[in-house]
Coordinates of C-alpha atoms (C1' of nucleotides) in Angstrom, one line a residue:
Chain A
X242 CA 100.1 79.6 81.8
X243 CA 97.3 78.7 79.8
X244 CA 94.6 80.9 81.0
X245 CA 91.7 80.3 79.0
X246 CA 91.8 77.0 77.7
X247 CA 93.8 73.8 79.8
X248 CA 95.8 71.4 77.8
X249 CA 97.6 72.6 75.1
X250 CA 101.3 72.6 75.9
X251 CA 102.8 76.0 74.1
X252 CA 103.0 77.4 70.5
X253 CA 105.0 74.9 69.7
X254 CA 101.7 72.3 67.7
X255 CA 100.7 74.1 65.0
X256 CA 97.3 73.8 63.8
X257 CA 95.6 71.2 61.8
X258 CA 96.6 71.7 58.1
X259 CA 97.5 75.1 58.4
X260 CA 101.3 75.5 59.2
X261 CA 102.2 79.1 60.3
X262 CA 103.9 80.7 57.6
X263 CA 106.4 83.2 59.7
X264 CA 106.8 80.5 62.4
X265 CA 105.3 81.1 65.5
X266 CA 102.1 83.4 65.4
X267 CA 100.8 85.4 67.8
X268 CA 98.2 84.2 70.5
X269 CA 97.2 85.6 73.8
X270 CA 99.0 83.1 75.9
X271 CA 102.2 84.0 74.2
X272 CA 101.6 87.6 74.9
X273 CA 100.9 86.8 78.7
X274 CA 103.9 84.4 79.1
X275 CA 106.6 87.1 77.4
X276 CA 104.8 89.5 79.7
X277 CA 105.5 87.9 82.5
X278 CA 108.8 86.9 82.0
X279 CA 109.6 90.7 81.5
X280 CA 107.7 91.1 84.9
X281 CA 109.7 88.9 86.6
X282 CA 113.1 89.9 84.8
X283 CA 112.9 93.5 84.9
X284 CA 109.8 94.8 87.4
X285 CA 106.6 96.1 86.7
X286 CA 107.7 99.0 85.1
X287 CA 109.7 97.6 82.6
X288 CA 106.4 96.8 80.9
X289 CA 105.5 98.9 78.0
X290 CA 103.7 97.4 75.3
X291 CA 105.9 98.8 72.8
X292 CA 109.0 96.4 75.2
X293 CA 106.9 93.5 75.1
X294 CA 106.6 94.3 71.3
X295 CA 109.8 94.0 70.6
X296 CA 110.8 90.9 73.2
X297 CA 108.2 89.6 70.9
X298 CA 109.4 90.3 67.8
X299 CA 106.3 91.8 66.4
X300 CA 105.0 95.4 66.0
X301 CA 103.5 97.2 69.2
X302 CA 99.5 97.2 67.8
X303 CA 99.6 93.7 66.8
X304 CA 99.5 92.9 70.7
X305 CA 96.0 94.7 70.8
X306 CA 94.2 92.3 69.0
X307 CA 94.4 89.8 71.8
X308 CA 94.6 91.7 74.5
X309 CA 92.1 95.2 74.9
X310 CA 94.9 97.3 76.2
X311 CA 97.9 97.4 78.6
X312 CA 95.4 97.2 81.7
X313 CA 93.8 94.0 80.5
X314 CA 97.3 92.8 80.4
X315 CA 98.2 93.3 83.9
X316 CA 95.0 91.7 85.0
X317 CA 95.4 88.8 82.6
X318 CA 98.7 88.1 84.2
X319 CA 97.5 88.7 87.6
X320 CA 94.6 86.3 86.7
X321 CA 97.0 83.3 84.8
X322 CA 99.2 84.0 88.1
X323 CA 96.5 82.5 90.3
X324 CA 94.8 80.2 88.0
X325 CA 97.4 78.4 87.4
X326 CA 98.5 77.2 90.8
X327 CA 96.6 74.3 91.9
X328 CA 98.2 74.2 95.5
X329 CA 97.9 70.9 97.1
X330 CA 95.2 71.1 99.6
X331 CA 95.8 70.4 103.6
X332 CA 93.0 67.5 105.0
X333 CA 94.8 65.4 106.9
X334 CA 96.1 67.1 110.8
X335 CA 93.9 69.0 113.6
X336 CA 92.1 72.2 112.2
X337 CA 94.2 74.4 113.2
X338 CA 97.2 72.8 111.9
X339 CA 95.2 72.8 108.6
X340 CA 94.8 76.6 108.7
X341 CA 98.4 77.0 109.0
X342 CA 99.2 74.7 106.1
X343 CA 96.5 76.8 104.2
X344 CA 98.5 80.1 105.0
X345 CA 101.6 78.8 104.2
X346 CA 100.4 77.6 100.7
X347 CA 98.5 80.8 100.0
X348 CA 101.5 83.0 101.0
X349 CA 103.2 80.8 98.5
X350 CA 100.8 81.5 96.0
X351 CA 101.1 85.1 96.4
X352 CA 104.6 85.2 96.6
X353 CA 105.2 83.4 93.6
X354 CA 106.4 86.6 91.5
X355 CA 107.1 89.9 93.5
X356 CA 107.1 92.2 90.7
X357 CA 103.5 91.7 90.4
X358 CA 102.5 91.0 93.7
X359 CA 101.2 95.1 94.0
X360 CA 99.2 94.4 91.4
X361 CA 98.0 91.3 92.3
X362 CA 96.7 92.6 95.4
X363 CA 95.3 95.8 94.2
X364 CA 93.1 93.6 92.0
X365 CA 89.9 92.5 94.0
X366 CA 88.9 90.0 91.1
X367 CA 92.3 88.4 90.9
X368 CA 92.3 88.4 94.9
X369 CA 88.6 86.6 94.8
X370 CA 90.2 84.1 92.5
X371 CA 92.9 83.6 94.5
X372 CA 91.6 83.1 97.7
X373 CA 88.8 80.7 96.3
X374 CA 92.0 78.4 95.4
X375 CA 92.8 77.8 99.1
X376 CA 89.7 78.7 101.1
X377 CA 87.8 75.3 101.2
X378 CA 90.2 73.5 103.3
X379 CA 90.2 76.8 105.5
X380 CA 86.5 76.9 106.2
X381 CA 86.3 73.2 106.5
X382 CA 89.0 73.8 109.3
X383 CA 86.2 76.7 110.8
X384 CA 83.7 74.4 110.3
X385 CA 85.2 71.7 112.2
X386 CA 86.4 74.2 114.9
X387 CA 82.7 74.8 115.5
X388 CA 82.4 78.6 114.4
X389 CA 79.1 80.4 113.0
X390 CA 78.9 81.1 109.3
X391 CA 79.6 84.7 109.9
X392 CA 82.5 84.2 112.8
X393 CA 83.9 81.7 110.2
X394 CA 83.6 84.0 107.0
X395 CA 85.3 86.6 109.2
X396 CA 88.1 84.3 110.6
X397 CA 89.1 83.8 106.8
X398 CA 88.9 87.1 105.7
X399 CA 91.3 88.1 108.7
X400 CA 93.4 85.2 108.1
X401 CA 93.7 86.4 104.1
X402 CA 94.3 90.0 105.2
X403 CA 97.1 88.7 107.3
X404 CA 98.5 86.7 104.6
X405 CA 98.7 89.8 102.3
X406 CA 99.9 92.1 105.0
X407 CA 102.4 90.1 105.5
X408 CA 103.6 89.8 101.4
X409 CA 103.6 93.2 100.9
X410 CA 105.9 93.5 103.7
X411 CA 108.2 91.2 102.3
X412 CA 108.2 92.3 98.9
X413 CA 108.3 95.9 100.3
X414 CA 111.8 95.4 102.2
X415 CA 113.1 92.5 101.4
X416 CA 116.5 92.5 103.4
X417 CA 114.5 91.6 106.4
X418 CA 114.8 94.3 108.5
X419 CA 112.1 94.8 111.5
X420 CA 109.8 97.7 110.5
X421 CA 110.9 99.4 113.6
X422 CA 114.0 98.7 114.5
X423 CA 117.5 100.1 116.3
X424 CA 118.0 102.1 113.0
X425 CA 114.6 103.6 113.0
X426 CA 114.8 104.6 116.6
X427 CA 118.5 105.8 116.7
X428 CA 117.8 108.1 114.1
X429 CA 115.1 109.7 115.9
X430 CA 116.6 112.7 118.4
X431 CA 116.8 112.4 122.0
X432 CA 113.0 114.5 122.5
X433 CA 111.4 111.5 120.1
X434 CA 113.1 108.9 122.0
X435 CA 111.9 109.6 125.2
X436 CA 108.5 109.5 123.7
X437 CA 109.1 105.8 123.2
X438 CA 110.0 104.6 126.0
X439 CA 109.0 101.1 125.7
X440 CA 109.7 100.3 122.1
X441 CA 113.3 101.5 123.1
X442 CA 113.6 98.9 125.5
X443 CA 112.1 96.2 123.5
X444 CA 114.4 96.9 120.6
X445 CA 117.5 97.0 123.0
X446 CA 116.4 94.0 124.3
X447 CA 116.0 92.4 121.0
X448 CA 119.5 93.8 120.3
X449 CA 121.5 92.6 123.3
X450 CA 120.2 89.0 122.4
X451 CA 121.0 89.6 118.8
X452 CA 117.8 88.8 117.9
X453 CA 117.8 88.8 113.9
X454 CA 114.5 89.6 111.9
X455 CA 112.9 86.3 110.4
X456 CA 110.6 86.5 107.4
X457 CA 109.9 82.5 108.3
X458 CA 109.4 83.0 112.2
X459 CA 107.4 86.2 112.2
X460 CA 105.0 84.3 109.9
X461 CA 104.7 81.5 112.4
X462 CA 104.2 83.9 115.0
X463 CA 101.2 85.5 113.1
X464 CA 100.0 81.8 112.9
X465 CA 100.2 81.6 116.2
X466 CA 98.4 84.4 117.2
X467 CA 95.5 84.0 114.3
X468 CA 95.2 80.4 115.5
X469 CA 95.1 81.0 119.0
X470 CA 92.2 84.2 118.5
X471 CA 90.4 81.3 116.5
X472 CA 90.1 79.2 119.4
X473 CA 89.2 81.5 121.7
X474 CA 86.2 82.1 119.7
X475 CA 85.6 78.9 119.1
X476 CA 85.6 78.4 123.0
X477 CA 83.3 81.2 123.2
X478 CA 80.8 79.5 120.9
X479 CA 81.1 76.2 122.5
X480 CA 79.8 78.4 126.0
X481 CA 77.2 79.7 123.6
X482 CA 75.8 76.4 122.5
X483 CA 75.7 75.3 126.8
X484 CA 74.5 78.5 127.7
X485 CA 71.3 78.1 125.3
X486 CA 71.2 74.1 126.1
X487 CA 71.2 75.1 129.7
X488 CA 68.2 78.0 129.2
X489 CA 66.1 75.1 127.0
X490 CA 66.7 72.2 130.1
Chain B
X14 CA 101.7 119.6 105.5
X15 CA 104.9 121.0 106.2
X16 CA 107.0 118.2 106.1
X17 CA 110.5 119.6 106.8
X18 CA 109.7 123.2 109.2
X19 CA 106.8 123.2 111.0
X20 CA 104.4 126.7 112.3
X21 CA 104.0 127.6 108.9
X22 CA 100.7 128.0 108.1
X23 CA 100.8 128.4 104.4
X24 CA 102.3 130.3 100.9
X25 CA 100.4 133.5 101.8
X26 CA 102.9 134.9 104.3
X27 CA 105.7 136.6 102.4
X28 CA 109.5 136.7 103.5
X29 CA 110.6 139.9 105.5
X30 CA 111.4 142.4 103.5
X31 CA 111.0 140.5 100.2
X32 CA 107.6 140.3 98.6
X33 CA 107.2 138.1 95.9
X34 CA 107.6 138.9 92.1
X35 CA 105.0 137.4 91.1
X36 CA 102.8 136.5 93.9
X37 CA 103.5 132.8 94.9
X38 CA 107.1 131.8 95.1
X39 CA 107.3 127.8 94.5
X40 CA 108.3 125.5 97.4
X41 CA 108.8 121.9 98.1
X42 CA 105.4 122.1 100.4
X43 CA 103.5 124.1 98.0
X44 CA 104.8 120.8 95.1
X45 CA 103.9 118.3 97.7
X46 CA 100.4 120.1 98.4
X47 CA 99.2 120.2 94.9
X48 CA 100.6 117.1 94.2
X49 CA 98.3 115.2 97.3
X50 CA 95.3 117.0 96.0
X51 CA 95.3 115.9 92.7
X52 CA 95.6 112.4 93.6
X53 CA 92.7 112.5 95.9
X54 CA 90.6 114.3 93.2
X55 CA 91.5 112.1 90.3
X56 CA 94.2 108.8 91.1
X57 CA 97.6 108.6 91.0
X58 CA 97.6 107.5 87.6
X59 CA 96.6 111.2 86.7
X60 CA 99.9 112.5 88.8
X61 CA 102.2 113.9 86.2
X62 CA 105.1 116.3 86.2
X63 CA 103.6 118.2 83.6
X64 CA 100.1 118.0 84.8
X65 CA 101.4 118.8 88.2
X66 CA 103.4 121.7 86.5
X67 CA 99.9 123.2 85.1
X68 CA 98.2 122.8 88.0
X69 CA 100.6 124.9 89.5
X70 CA 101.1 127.7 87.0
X71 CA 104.6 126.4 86.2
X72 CA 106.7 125.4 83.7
X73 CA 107.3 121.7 84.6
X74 CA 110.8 121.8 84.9
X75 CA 110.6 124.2 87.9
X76 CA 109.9 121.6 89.8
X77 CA 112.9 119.6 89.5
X78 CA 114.7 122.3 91.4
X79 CA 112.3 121.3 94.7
X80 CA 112.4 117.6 94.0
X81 CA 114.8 115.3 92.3
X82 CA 112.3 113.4 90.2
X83 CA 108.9 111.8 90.4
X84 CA 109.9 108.9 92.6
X85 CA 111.0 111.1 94.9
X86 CA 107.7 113.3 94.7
X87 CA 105.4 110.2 95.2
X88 CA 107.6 109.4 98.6
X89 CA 107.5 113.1 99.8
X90 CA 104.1 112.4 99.4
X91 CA 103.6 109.5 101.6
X92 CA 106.0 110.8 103.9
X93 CA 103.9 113.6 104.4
X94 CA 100.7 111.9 105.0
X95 CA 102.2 109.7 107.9
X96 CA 104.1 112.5 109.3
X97 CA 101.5 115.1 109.3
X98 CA 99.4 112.9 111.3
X99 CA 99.5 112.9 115.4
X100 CA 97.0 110.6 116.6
X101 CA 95.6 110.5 119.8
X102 CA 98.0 107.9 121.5
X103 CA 95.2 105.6 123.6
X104 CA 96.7 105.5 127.3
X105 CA 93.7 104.1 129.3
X106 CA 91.8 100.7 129.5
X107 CA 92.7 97.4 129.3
X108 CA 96.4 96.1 127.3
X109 CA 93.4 94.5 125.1
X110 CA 91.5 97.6 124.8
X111 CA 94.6 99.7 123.6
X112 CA 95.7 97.8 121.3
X113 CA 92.6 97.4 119.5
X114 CA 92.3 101.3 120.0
X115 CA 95.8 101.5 118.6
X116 CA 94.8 99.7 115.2
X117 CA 91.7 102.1 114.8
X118 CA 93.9 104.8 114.6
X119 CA 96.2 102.9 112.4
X120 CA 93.5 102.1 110.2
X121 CA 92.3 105.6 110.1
X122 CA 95.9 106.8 109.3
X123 CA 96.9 104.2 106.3
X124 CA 93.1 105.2 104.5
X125 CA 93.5 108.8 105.1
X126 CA 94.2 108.7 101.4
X127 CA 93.1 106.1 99.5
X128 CA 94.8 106.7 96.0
X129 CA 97.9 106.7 98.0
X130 CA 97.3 103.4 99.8
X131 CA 99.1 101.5 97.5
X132 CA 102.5 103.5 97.1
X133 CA 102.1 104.1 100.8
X134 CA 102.1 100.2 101.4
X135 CA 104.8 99.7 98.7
X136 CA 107.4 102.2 100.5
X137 CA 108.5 100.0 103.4
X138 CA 110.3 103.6 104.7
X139 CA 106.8 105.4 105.0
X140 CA 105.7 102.8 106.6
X141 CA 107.9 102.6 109.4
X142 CA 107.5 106.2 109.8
X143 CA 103.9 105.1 110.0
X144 CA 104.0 102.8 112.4
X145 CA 106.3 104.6 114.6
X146 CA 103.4 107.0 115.1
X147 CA 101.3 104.4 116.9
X148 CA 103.5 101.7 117.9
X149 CA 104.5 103.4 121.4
X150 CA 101.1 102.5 123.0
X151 CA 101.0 98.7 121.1
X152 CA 104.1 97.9 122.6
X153 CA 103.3 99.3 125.7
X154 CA 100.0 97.5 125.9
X155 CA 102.0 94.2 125.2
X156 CA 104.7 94.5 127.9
X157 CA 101.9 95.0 130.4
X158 CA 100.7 91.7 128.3
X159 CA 103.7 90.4 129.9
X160 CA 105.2 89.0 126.0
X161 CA 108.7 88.9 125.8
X162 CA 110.3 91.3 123.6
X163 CA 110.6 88.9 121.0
X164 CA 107.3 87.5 121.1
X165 CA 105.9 91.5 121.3
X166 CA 107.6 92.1 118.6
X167 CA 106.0 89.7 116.5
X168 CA 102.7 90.5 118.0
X169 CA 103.0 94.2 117.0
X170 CA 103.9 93.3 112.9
X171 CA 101.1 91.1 113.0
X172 CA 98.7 93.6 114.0
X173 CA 99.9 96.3 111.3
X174 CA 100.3 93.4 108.4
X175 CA 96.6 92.8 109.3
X176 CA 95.7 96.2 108.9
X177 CA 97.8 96.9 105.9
X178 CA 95.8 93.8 104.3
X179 CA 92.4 95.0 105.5
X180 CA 92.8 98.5 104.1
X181 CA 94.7 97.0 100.9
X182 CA 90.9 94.9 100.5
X183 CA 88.9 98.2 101.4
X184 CA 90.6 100.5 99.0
X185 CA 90.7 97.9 96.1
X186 CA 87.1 96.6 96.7
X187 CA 85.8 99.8 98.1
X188 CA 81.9 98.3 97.4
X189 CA 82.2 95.7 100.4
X190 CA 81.4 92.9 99.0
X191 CA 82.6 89.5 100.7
X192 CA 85.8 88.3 98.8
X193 CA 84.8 85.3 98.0
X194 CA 80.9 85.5 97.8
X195 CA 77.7 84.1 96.4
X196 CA 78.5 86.0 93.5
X197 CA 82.0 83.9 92.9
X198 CA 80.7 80.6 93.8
X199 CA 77.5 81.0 91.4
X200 CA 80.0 82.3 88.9
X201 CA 81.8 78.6 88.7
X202 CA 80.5 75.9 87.1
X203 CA 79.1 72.5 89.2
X204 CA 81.8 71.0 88.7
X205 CA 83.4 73.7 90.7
X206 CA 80.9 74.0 93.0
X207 CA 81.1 70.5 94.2
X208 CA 84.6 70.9 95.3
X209 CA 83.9 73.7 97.5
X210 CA 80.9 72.3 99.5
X211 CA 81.9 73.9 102.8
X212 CA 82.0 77.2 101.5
X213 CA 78.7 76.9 99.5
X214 CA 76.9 76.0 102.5
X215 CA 78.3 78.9 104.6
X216 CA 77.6 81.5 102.0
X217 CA 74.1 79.8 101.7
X218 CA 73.5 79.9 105.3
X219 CA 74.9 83.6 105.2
X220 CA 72.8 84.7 102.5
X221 CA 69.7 83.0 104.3
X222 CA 69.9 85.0 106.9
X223 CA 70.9 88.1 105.2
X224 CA 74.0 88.8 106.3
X225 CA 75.8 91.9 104.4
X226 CA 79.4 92.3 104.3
X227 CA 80.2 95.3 107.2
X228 CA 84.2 96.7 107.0
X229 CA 83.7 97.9 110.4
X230 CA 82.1 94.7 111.8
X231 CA 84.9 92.6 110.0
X232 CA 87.7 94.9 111.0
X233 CA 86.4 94.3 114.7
X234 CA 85.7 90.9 114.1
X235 CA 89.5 90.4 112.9
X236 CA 90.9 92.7 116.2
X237 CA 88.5 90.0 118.2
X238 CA 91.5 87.7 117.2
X239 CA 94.4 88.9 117.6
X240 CA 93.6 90.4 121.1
X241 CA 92.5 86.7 122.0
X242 CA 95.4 85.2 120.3
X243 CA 97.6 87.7 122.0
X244 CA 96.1 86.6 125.1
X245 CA 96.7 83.2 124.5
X246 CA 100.7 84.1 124.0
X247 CA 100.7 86.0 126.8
X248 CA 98.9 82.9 129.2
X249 CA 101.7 80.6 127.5
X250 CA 104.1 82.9 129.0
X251 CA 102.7 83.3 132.7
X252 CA 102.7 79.2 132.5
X253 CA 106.5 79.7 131.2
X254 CA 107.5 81.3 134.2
X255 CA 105.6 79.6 136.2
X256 CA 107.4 76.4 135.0
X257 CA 110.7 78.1 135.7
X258 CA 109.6 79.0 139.0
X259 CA 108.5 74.8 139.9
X260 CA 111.9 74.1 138.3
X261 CA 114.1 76.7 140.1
X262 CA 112.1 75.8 143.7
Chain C
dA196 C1' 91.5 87.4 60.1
dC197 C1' 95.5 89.1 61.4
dC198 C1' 99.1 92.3 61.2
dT199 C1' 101.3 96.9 60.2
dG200 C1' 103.0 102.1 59.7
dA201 C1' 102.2 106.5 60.6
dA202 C1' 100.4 109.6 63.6
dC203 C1' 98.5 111.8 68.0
dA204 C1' 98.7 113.1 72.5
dC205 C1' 101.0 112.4 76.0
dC206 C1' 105.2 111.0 79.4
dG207 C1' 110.0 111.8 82.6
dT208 C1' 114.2 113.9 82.4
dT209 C1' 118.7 116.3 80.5
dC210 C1' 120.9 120.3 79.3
dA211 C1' 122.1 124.8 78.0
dA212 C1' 120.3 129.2 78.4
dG213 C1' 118.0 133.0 80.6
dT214 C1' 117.3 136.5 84.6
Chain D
dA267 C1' 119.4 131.1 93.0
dC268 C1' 115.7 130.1 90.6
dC269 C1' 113.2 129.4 86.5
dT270 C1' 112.7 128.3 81.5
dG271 C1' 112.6 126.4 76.3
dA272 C1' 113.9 123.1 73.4
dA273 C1' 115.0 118.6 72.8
dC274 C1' 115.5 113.4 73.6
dA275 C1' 113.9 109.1 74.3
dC276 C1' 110.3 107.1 75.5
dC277 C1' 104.9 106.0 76.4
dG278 C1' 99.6 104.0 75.3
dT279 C1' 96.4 104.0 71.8
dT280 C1' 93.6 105.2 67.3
dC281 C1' 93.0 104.7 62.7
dA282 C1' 93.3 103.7 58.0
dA283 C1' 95.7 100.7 55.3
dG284 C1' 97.8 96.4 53.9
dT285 C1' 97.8 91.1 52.9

DNA sequence: ACCTGAACACCGTTCAAGT
DNA sequence: ACCTGAACACCGTTCAAGT
C-alpha cells in the first residue's frame, strides 16, 4: 500500500522510543489497507465508515482524523490501487507488439480489484495516474511507428478508452456471456427479430459452431483491430512525409 | 418514457369512468419520471426514496408498491433511457461510413444522461438492451466487410467498449482536458520526468503548437482506427479465401 | 495530538394497519 | 388495491469533551 511514503513495511516497527500503548495505533495506511480488504471481500457497498470502524477495532470518528471523509477514502484507495503497481514495462519486440504488451499490463492494472474498478474509473485523477504508469512505453511504440504528436496522443487515448471499455464489461457480467447473444435475441418477439436480420444470422452462426464467448480472445481481437487502425495511419503519415518530399524536390 | 405500454402520452388523461381522488394517481412511469429528473438536476447521489417520495407528494413507502426497492428503481431507470430511445438506424454509405455513423448515435445514446452513465455502464442488462438498438446496422456494415461471424463479433464489442470508455472519460472529466497532460507531467518531480521522456516531448511539441484537447476530434480520431483496423481484418480475410481458393485449384 | 460519546440529520426497508 | 405511520437497523458527519 503505502501511499504516501515508500519504505516502511506495515504497523508492525513502532516508533523510535515511543512504544504504542494499546498496540497498534491508527495511521492512514492502516485505514486504506482494512478498507480495501473490505472492498475486495464484501463490494463497494459494504463500506461504511462506521464497518470499517469496527473491522478496525476503533470508534467510527477516530477514522476522520486521517482521512477527510468517506470520499477521500474511496479516492485514496483508488489512488494506492494505482500507485502501487509498478508494472514491468514492454521495450524489447516490434512497436506494435509493445502496444499490446502495454494493454495487457494496463488491463491488469485495472483489473486488479473489481469491486473498485467503477470507482476507479469514474475518478479522472486516479485514471491520469494510472495511465501515466503504462503510457511511456506506448508512446515510445507511436513514436517509433512514426505518428504526429497529436495522431499519437489520440492513438493512446483510444487505446486507454478501449482498455476500460473492455474492464467494465468484464466486471459488469462476468460469466462471459456476448453482450448480444442467442438469449438476448430469442427473447425478443418475432416483429423485433425480423428487424435484425443480420445479427440473427451472425449469432446462429456463432451458435452452430459453438462458438463460446472469450474474455482472453475478444481482448486480442480489440488488439488486433487497435493495432491494425495504428498502422494504417501510420501508413498514411509515411505518404504524408513523400507527398511533401516530393512537392519540395 | 413509458417503459412497459406505449401511446400514452402522460398522468393527465384519467381512466374511463374513474377520475382521480385526488388528482394524480401514482404509477411506475410517473416513479421512473421523477426519479430521471432528479438525477439530471442534482446526481444520483441525491436519488433517495424518501427524497423521491417528496418530490412526488408521497409518502415514501407508496412507492414500494410500483417498484420492489431502489436497485430495482435505478435499473428501471436505465432501462428506460436505452429503450426510450429509437435512433435513426444509418442504412447508406460505405460499411466504413455506417459504422462510424452507428457509434455517433451510440455515443449520443450512452451520454443522453450523464449522472446515469455510470450505473448505465455498470448494468451489463441495460447495456445489451443498448446495444441492441444500434447493433443491426454495425453488424450489417461488417458482413458487407466480408468478417466472419466470429471475427464481426469481436469487431462490434470493440466498437461499443470504445465508446463506453470514451463517454466513461467525458462524463468523469467533463472539462477536456488530455488525460495525461502537461499539467501531470509538470506535476512530477525530475526524477519522474526523466523516465517519461517520450511523453514530455510530445506534450511539449503539443503544447507548442497549441493543440487543445477536442472530445469530438478525439472521438473521430479513435473511429479513424477501428474503421482502418476493421479494414485491415477484413483484407486478411479476402487473402484467406483467396488462399483457399490457390489451395482448392 | 489523538481518540471518543453523544447527537443530528439523514438512509432503505419491514410490517401491521388503515381506507 | 392502494396507500400510510411507526419502527428498525443502519448511514456520514459535527461538535464538544476527554486523555
Amino acid at each position: 500500500m503505502n501511499v504516501r511514503r515508500v519504505g516502511q513495511t506495515g504497523g508492525s516497527r513502532r516508533r523510535a522510543g515511543r512504544p504504542g500503548p494499546g498496540r497498534k495505533t491508527l495511521s492512514r495506511d492502516r485505514i486504506l489497507e482494512a478498507a480495501l480488504r473490505l472492498v475486495d471481500a464484501e463490494g463497494i457497498d459494504a463500506l461504511s465508515m462506521r464497518r470499517l470502524a469496527a473491522d478496525l477495532g476503533v470508534n467510527p470518528m477516530s477514522i476522520y482524523h486521517h482521512v477527510s471523509g468517506k470520499d477521500a477514502l474511496i479516492a485514496g484507495l483508488v489512488e494506492a490501487v494505482f500507485s502501487e503497481a509498478r508494472p514491468p514495462t514492454p521495450d524489447e519486440g516490434t512497436w506494435q507488439e509493445r502496444v499490446r504488451q502495454s494493454a495487457r499490463v494496463y488491463r491488469r492494472l485495472v483489473r486488479a480489484h473489481p469491486n473498485l474498478v467503477l470507482a476507479l474509473l469514474a475518478d479522472a485523477a486516479a485514471v491520469s495516474v494510472g495511465i501515466i504508469q503504462i503510457a511511456e512505453p506506448v508512446y515510445a511504440a507511436l513514436d517509433d511507428a512514426g505518428l504526429s504528436p497529436l495522431i499519437a496522443a489520440h492513438a493512446a487515448d483510444t487505446v486507454a478508452d478501449f482498455v476500460h471499455g473492455f474492464v467494465l464489461g468484464e466486471v459488469a457480467n462476468p460469466s462471459g456471456q456476448w453482450d448480444i447473444g442467442p438469449e438476448l435475441l430469442s427473447r425478443t418477439d418475432g416483429h423485433q427479430a425480423a428487424r435484425v436480420p443480420t445479427m440473427r444470422r451472425i449469432f446462429e452462426s456463432l451458435a452452430e459452431q459453438g462458438a463460446q464467448y472469450d474474455y482472453e480472445a475478444a481482448f486480442e481481437a480489440g488488439l488486433d483491430i487497435l493495432v491494425r487502425g495504428i498502422e494504417g495511419l501510420a501508413a498514411d503519415a509515411r505518404a504524408g512525409d513523400a507527398d511533401r518530399s516530393d512537392l519540395a524536390s
